[in-house]
Coordinates of C-alpha atoms in Angstrom, one line a residue:
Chain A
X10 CA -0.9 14.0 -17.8
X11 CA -4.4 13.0 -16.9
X12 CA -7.0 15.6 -16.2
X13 CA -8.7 14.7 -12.9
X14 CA -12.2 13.9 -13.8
X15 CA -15.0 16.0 -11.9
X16 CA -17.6 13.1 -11.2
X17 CA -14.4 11.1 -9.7
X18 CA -13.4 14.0 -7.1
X19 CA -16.9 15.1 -6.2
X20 CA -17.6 11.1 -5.7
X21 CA -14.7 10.7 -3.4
X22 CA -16.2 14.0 -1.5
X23 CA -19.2 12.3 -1.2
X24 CA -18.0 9.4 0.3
X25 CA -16.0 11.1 2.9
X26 CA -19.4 13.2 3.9
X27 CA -21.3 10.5 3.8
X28 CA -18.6 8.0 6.0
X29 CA -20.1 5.1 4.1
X30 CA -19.1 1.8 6.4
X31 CA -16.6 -0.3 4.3
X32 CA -19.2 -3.0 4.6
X33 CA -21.2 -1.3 1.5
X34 CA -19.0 -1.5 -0.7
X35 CA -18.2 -4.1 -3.1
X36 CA -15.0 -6.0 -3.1
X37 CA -13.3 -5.0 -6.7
X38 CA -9.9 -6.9 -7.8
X39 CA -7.0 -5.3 -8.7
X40 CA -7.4 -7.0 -12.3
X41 CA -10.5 -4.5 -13.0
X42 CA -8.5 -1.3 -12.7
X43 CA -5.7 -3.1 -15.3
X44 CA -5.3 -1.6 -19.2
X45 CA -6.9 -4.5 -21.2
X46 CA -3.1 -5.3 -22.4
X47 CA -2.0 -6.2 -19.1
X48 CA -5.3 -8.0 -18.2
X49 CA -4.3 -10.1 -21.6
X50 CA -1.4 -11.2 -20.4
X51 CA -2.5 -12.1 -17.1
X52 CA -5.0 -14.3 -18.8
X53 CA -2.6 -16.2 -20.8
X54 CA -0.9 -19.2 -18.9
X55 CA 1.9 -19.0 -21.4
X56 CA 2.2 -14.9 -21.3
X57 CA 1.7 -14.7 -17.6
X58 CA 5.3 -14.2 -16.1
X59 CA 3.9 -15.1 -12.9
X60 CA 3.7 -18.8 -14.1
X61 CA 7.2 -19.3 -13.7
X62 CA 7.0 -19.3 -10.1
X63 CA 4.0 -21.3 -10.4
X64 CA 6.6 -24.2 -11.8
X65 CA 9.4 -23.5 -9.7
X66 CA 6.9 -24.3 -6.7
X67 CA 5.6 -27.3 -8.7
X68 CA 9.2 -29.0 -8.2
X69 CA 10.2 -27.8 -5.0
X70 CA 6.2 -29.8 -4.3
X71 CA 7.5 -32.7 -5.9
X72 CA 11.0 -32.7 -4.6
X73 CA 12.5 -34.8 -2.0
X74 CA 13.6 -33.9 1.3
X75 CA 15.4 -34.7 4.1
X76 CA 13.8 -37.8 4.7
X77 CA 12.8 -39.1 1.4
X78 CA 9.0 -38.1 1.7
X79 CA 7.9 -34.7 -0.2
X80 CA 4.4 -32.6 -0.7
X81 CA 3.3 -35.1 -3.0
X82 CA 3.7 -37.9 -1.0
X83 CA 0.7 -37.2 1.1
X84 CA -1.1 -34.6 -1.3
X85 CA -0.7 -35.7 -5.1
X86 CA 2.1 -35.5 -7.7
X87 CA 0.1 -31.9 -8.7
X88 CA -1.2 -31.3 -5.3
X89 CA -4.6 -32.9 -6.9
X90 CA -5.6 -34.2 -2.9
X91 CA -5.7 -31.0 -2.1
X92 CA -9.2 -29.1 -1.7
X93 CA -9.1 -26.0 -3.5
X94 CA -12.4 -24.6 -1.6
X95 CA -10.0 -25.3 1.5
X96 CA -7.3 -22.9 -0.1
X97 CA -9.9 -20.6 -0.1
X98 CA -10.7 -20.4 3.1
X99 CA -7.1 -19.2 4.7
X100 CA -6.1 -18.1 6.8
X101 CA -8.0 -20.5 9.4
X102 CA -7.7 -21.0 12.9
X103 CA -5.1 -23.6 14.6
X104 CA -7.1 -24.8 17.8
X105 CA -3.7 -26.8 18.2
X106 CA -2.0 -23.5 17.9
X107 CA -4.4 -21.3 19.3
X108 CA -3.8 -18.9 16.5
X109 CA -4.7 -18.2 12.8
X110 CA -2.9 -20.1 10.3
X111 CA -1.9 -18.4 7.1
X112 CA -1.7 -20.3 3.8
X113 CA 2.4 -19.6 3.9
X114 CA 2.7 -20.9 7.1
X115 CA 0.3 -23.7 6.7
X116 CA 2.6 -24.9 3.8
X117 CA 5.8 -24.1 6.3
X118 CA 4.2 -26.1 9.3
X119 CA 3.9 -29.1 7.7
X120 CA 7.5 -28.8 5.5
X121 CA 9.2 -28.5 9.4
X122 CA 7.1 -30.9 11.1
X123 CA 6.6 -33.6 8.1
X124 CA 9.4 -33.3 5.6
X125 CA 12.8 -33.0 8.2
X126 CA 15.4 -30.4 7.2
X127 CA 16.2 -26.9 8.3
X128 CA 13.6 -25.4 8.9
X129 CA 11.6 -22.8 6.6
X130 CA 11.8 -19.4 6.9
X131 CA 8.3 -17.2 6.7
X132 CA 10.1 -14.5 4.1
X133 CA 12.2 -17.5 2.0
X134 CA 11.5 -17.8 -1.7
X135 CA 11.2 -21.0 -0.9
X136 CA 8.1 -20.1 0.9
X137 CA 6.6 -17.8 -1.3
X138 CA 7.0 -20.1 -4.8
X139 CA 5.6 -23.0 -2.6
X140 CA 2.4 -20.8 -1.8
X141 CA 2.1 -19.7 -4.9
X142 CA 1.9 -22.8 -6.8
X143 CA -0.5 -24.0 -3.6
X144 CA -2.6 -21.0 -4.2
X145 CA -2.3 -21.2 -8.0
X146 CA -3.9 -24.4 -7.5
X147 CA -7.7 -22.7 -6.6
X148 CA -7.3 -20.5 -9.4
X149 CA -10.5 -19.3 -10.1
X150 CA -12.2 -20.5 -6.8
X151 CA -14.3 -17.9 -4.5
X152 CA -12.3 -16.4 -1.5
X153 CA -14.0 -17.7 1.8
X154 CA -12.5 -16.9 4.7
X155 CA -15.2 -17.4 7.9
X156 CA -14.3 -14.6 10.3
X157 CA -17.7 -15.5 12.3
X158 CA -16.2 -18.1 14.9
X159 CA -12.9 -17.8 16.7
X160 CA -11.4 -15.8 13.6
X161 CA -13.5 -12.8 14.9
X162 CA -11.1 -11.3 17.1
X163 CA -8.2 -11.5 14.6
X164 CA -10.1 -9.9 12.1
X165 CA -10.9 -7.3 14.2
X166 CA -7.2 -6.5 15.3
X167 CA -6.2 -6.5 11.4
X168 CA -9.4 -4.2 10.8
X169 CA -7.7 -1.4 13.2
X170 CA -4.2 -2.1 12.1
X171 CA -5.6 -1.1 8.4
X172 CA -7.6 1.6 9.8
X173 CA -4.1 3.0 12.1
X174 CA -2.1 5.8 10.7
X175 CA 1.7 4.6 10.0
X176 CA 4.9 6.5 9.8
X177 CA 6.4 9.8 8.8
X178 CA 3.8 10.3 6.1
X179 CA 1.0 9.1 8.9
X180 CA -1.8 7.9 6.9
X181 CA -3.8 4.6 6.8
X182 CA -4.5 1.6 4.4
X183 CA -7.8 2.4 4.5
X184 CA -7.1 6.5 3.3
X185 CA -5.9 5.0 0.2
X186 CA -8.1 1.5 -0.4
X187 CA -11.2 2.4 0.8
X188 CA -11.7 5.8 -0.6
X189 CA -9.7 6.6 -3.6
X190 CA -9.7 3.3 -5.5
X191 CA -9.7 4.4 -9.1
X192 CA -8.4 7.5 -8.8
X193 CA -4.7 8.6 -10.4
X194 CA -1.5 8.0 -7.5
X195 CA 1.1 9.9 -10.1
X196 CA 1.3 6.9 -12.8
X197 CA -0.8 4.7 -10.8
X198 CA -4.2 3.3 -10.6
X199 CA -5.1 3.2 -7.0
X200 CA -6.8 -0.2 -6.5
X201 CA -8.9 -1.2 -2.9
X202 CA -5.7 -3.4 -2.1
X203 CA -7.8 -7.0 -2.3
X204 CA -5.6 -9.7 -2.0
X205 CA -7.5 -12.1 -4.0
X206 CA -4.6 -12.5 -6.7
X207 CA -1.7 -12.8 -4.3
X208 CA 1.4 -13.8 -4.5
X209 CA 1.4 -11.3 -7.4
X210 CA 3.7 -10.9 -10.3
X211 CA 4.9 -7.1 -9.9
X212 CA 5.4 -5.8 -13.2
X213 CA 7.7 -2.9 -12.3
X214 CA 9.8 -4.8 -9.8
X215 CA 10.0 -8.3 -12.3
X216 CA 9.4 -10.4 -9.1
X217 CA 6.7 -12.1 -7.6
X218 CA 5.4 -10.6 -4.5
X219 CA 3.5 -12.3 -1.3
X220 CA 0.5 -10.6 0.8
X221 CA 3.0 -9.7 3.6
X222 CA 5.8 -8.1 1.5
X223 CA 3.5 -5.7 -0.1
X224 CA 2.2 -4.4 3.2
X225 CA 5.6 -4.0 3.9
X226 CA 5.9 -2.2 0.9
X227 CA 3.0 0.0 1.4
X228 CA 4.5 0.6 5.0
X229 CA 7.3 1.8 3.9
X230 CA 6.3 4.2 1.6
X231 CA 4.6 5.9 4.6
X232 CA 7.8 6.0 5.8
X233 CA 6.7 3.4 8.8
X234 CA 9.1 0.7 10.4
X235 CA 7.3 -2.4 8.7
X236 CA 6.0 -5.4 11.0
X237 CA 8.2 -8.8 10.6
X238 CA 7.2 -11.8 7.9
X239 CA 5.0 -13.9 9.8
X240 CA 4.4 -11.2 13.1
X241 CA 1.4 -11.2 14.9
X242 CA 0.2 -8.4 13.3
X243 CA 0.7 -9.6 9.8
X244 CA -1.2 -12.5 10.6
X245 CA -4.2 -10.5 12.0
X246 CA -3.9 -8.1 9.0
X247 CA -3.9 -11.2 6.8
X248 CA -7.3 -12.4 8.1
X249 CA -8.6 -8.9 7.7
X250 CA -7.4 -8.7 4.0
X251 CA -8.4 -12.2 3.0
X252 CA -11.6 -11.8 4.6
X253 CA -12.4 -8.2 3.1
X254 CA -11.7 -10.2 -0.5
X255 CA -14.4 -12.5 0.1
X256 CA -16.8 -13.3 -2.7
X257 CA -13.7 -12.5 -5.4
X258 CA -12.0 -15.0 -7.2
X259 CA -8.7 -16.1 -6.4
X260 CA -6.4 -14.7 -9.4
X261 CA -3.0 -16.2 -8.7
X262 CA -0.7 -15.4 -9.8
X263 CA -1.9 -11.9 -10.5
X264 CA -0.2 -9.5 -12.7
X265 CA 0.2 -6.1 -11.0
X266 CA 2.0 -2.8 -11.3
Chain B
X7 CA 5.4 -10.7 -24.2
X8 CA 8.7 -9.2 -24.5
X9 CA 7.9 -6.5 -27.2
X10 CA 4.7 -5.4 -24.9
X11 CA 7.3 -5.4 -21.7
X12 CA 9.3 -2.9 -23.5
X13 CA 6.3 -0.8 -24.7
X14 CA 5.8 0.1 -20.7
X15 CA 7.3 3.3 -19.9
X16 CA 9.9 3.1 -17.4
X17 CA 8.1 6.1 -15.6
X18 CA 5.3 3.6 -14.4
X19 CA 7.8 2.5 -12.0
X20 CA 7.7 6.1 -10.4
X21 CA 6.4 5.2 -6.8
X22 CA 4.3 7.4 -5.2
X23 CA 5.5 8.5 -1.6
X24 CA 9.6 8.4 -0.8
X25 CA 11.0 5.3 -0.4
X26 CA 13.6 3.8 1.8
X27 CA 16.2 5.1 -1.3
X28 CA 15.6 8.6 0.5
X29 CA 16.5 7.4 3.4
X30 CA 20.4 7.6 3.5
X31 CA 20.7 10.6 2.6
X32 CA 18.3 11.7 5.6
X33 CA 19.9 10.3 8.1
X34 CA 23.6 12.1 7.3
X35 CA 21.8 15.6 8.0
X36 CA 21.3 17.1 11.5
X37 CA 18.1 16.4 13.6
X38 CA 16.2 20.0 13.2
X39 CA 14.2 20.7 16.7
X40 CA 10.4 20.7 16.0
X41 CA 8.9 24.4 15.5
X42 CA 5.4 24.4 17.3
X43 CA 2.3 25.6 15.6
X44 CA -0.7 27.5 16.7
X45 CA -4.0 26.6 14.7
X46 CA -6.3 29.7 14.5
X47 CA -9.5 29.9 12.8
X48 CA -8.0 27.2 10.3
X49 CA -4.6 29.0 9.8
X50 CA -1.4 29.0 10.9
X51 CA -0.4 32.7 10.6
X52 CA 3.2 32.9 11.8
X53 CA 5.6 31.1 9.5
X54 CA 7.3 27.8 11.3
X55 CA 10.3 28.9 13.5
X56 CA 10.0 32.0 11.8
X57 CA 11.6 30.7 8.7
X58 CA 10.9 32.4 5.1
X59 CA 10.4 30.0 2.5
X60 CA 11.3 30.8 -1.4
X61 CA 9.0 29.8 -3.7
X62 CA 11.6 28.1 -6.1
X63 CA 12.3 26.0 -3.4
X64 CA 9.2 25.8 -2.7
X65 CA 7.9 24.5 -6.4
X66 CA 10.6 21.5 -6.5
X67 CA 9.6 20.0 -3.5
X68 CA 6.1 20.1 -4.9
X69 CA 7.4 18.0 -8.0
X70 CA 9.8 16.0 -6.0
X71 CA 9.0 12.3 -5.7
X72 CA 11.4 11.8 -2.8
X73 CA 10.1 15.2 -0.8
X74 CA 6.5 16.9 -0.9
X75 CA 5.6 14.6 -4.4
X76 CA 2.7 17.3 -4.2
X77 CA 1.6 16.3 -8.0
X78 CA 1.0 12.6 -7.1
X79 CA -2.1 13.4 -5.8
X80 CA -3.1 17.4 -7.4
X81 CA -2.5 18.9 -10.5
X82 CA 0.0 22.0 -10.5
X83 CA 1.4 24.0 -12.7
X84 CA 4.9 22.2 -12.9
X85 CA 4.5 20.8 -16.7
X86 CA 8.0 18.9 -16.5
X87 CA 7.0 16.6 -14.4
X88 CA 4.3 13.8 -15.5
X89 CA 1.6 12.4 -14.1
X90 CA -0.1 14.5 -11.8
X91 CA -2.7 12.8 -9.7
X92 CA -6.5 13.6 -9.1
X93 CA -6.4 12.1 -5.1
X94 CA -6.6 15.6 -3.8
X95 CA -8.6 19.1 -5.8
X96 CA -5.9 20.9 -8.4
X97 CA -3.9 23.8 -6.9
X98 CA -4.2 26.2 -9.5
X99 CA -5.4 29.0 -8.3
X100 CA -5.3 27.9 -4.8
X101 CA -4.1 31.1 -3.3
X102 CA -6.7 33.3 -4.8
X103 CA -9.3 31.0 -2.8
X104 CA -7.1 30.7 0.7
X105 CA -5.0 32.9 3.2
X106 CA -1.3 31.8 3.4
X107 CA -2.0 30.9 6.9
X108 CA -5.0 28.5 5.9
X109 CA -2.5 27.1 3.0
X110 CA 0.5 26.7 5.7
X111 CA -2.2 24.6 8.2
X112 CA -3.1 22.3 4.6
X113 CA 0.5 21.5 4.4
X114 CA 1.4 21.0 8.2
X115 CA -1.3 18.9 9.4
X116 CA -4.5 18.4 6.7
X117 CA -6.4 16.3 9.4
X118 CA -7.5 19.7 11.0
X119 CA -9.8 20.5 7.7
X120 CA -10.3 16.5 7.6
X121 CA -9.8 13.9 9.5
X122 CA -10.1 11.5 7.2
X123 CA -7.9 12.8 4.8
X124 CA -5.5 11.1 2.7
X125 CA -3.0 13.7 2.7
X126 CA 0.0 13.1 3.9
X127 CA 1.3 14.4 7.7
X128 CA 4.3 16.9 6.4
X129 CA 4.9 18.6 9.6
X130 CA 2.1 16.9 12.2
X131 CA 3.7 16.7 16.0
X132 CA 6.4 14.4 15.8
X133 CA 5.8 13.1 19.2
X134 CA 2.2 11.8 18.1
X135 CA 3.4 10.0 14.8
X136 CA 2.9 6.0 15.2
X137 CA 5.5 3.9 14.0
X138 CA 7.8 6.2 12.0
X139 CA 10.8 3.7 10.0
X140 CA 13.7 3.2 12.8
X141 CA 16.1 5.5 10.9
X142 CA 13.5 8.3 10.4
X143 CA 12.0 8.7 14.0
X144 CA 12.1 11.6 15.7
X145 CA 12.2 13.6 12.1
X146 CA 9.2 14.9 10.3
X147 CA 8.1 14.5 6.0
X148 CA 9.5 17.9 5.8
X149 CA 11.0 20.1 7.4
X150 CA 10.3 23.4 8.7
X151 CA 12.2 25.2 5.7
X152 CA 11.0 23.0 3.4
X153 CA 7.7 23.9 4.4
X154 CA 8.1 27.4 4.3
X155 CA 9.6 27.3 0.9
X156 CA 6.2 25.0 -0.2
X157 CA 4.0 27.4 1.4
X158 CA 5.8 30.4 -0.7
X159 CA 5.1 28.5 -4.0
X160 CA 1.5 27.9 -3.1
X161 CA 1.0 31.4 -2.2
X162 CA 2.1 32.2 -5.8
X163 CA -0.8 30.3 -7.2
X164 CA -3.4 32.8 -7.8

């Protein structure tokens, strides 16, 4: 049992007094709040569990589909064509869409309209080892995501979905991420929530997990009916996660609790 | 890697707030009708529907991870269970600082001291909660007994 620390309680009091704007504080990654062992293992490409769905995306990349032609074809045997500061940027905006486009469905867009087949579903594992070898890829690159242009208003829909009270338990993302990060949730660290390592290796749940499934994870646990894979709303919350991670480097795949 | 997997306590995997595990068993119990409150001067002096809550009750809920989970955010006197949190002040000695009625209005709806809190809703009006899981809705955290029974404990902490 940890005893709470003054400093940390009289800290968070502050902050709540003081109502300092989100925009003063500093982006921290998940990986800082980490015991040193985990942080170990996340740094070691052959310890990382999370690599394993890094090479199961690397051959479903390289694999043929329907119509003979796979992600190589048009973006490298290892995805080398591909622009890692690009990866950083996602989600962008789709003017042929007329909507953001997340890195998931990016990857799925071009799988349905390029590579024939049935198509890909948002929540498939298919999906999710695919973006995380993509993402893998700009390891180590600086999240970017320009919300000054016609992002804007989908960042500002995501910012009031994490500032909205949720479900039985009726509390907000930003309760927890903005103001307790550090403090002790039972066994756990709280963290701000950044999404700069996703998808993540979950420790506890021996699994990778994608940015979408974990809000649907912390929706649940408020006891909220979660938004679908891929919604509307996931999308905007997407921008507004990515975005918030700006100036962090991209960490996937992450090892988390 | 293995060996450090199994140094991990399995405890870590204790989630914070219920999860959809609870959920089952929920739904198999009666709807209860929502007791209204009256906020005065920061308390809620007549106990929900009238109920009396016992504190024994009232002290498992506190350590229950699937009800109030009350130690994954304060630190209580309930040494069985591990890992209290430091979200929210400790509790010890809690009831030698508040009125039962100010305690009762912390547990039923903490936005009235903050709004900002982090504190979980356990009894706020159901009708203004926003997006409450499909096989939950119409239901509240806890119930007006369980309540009671929470507030009983608390009033024991002096």
């Amino acid at each position: 049992m940890k005893t709470p620390s003054a400093p940390a309680f009289l800290f968070s009091a502050l902050l709540l007094v003081a109502e300092l704007p989100v925009e003063a504080q500093q982006p921290v990654s998940g990986y800082d709040y980490l015991t040193p062992e985990m942080q170990a293992m996340q740094d070691d490409p052959f310890g990382n569990p999370g690599m394993m769905a890094v090479e199961g995306g690397a051959e479903l990349f390289a694999a043929p589909a329907a119509n003979g032609k796979s992600c190589a074809s048009c973006h490298g045997a290892d995805g080398e064509k591909l622009d890692v500061q690009r990866i950083a940027r996602y989600p962008v905006y789709s003017a042929e869409l007329k909507q953001p486009v997340t890195l998931r469905g990016q990857i799925i867009a071009c799988r349905n309209s390029r590579l024939g087949g049935p198509p890909l579903e948002y929540a498939s594992e298919t999906a999710l080892l695919l973006e995380t070898f993509v993402r893998h890829l700009a390891q180590g690159a600086t999240v970017n995501v320009d919300v000054s242009g016609a992002l804007a208003p989908y960042y500002a829909a995501g910012e009031k979905l994490f500032r909205t009270r949720y479900g039985q338990v009726d509390v907000a993302c930003h309760q927890c991420h903005d103001y307790h990060a550090g403090q002790q949730f039972r066994g756990q660290v709280l963290t701000q929530g950044q999404s700069n390592g996703f998808p993540v290796y979950r420790f506890t749940a021996g699994q990778m997990v994608g940015l979408q499934e974990r809000f649907t994870e912390c929706l649940s646990k408020l006891r909220a009916e979660p938004f679908a894979p891929g919604s509307e709303e996931y999308i905007a919350l997407e921008v507004f996660m990515n975005a918030r991670s700006n100036g962090l480097k991209i960490e996937t795949p992450a090892i988390r609790y | 890697m293995r060996a450090m997997r199994a140094l991990w306590p399995t405890c870590l995997i204790a989630t914070i707030l219920p999860l959809t595990v609870s959920f089952a068993g929920d739904v198999a119990e009666p709807k209860e009708s929502y007791f209204d409150w009256q906020v005065d001067n920061y308390a809620i002096n007549e106990p929900l529907g009238g109920l009396t809550g016992v504190a024994a009750r009232g002290r498992e809920i506190a350590g229950d991870q699937l009800r109030g989970n009350c130690v994954a955010c304060h630190q209580l006197p309930i040494p069985e269970q591990p890992f209290h949190g430091n979200l929210g002040p400790p509790l010890a000695g809690v009831a030698s600082r508040q009125t039962v009625g100010m305690l009762r209005l912390h547990v039923v709806d903490q936005t009235r001291f903050n709004p900002e809190t982090v504190m979980p809703g356990y009894y706020r009006r159901a009708a203004q909660l926003n997006r409450v899981a499909r096989e939950l809705e119409g239901r509240t955290f806890l119930t007006a007994q369980e309540i009671e029974d929470v507030v009983a404990y608390l009033a024991t902490l002096k």
